[in-house]
N, CA and C of each residue as an Amber inpcrd file, in Angstrom:
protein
   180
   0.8050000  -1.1770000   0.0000000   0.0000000   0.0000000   0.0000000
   0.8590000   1.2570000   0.0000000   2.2050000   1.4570000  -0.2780000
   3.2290000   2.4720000  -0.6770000   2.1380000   3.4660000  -1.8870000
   2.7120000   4.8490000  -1.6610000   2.2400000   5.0770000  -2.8820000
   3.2770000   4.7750000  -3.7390000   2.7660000   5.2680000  -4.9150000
   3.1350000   4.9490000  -6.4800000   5.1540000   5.5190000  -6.6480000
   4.8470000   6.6980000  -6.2120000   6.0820000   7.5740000  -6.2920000
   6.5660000   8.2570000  -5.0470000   6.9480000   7.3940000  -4.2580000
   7.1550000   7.7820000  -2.8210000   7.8820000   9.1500000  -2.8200000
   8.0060000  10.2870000  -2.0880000   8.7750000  11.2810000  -2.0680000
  10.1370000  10.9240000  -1.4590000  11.5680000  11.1920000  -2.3630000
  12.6260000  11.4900000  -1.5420000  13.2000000  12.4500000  -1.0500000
  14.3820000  12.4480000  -0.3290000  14.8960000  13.5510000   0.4360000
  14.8680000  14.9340000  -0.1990000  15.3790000  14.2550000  -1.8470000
  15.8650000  15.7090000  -2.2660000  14.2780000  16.5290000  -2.6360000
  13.3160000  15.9400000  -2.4470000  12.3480000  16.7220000  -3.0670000
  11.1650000  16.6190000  -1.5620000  11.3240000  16.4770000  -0.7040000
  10.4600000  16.6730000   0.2100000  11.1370000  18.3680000   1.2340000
   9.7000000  18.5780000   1.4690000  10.1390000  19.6150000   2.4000000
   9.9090000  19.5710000   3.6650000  10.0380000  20.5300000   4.6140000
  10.5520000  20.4330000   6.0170000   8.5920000  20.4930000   6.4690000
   8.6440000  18.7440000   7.3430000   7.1400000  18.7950000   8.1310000
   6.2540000  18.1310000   6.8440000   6.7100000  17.7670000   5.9200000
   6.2760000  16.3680000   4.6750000   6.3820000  15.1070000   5.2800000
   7.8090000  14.4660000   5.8350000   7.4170000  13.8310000   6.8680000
   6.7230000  13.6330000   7.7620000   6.5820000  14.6290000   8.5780000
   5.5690000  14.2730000   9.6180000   3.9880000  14.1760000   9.2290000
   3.7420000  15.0230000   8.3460000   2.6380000  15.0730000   7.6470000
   2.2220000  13.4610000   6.7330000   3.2010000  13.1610000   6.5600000
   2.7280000  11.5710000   5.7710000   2.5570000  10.3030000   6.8260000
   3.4840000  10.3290000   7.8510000   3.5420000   9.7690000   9.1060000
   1.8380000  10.0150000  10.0850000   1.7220000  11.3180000   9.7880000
   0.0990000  11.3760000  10.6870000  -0.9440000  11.0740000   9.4320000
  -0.9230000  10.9720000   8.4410000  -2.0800000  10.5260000   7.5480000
  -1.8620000   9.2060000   7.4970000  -0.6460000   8.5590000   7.2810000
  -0.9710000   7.0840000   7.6410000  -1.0460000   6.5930000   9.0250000
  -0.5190000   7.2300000   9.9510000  -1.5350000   6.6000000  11.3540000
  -2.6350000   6.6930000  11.2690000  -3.8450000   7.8820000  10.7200000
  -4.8640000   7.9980000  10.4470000  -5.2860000   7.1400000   9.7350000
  -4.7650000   6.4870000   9.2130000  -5.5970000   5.3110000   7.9770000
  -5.7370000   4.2540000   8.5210000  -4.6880000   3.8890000   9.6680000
  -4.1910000   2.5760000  10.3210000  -5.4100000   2.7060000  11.5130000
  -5.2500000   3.5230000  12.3320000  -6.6330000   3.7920000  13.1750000
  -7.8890000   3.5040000  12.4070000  -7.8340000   3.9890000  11.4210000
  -9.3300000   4.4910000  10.3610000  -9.7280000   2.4670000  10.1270000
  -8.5130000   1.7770000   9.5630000  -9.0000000   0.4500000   9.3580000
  -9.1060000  -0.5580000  11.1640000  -8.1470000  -0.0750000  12.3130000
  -8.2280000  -0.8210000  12.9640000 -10.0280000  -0.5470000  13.5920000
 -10.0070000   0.8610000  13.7370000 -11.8260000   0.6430000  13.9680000
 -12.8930000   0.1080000  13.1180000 -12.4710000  -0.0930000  11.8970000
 -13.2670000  -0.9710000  11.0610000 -13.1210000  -2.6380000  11.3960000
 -12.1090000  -2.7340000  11.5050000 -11.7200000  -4.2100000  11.8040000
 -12.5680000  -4.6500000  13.0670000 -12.6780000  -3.7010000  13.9030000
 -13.0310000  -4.4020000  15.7110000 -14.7340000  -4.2900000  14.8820000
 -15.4530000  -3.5030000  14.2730000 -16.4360000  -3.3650000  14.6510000
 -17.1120000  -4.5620000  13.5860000 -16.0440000  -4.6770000  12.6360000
 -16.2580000  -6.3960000  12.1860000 -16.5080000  -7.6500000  13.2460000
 -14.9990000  -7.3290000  14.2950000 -14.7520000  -8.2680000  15.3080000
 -16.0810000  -8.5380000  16.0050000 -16.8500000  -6.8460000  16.4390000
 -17.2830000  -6.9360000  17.5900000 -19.0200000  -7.3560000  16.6150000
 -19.3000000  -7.8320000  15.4780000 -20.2430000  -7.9910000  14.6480000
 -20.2370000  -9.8810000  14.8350000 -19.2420000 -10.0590000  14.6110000
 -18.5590000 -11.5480000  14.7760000 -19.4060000 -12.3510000  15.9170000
 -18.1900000 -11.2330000  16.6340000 -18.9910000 -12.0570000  18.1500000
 -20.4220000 -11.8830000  18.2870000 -21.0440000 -10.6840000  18.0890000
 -22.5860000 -11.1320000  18.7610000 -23.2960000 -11.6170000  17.8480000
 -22.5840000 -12.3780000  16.6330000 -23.7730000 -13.2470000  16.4440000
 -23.2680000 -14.7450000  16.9220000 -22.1590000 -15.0180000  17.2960000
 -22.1170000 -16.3510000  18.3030000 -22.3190000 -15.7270000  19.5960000
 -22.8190000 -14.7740000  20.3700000 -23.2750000 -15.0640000  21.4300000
 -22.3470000 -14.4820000  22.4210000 -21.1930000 -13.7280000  22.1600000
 -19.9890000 -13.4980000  22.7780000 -19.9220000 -11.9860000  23.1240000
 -20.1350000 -11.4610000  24.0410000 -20.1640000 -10.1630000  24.2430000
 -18.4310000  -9.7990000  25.0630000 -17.7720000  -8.5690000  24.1200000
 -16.5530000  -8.1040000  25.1580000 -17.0300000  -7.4320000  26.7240000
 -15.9800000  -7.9610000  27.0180000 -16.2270000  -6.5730000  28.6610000
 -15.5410000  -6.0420000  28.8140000 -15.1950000  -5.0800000  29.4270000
 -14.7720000  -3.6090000  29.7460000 -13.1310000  -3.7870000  29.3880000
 -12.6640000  -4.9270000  30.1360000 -10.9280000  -5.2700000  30.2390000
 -10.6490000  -5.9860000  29.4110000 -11.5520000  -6.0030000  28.1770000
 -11.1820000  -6.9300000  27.0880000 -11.1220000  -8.2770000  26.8830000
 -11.3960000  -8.7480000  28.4620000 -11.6810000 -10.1120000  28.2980000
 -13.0220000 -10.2720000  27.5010000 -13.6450000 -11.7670000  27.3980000
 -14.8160000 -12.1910000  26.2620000 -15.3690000 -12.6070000  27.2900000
 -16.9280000 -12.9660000  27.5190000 -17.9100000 -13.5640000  28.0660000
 -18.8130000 -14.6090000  27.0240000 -19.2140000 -15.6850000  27.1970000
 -19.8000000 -16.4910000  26.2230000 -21.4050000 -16.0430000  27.2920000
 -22.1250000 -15.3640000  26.3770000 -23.6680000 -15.0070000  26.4310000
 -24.3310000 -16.4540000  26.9220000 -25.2440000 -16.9660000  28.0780000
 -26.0790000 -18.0690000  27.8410000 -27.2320000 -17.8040000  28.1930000
């Protein structure tokens, strides 16, 4: 998932780094909350509810 034409040294400017560094944490957050709310879709349809400390409870 690189882009196409990554920027190098000689052509980036000062705070391009950091700026590409916080849009891809943003993306990485952006999919890990997609992922849990898959996770957390998962579980309640077997019956499995999370609790608070992240442990699992099996629903009966």
């Amino acid at each position: 998932m690189s882009p196409a034409n990554p920027p190098t040294a000689a052509t980036m400017k000062p705070g391009d780094l950091l700026h590409d560094l916080d849009r891809r944490q943003d993306d990485v957050l952006t999919q890990l909350d997609e992922l849990q709310a898959k996770l957390d879709g998962v579980l309640a349809e077997l019956g499995i509810t999370a609790m608070g400390d992240g442990d699992l409870d099996a629903a009966e």
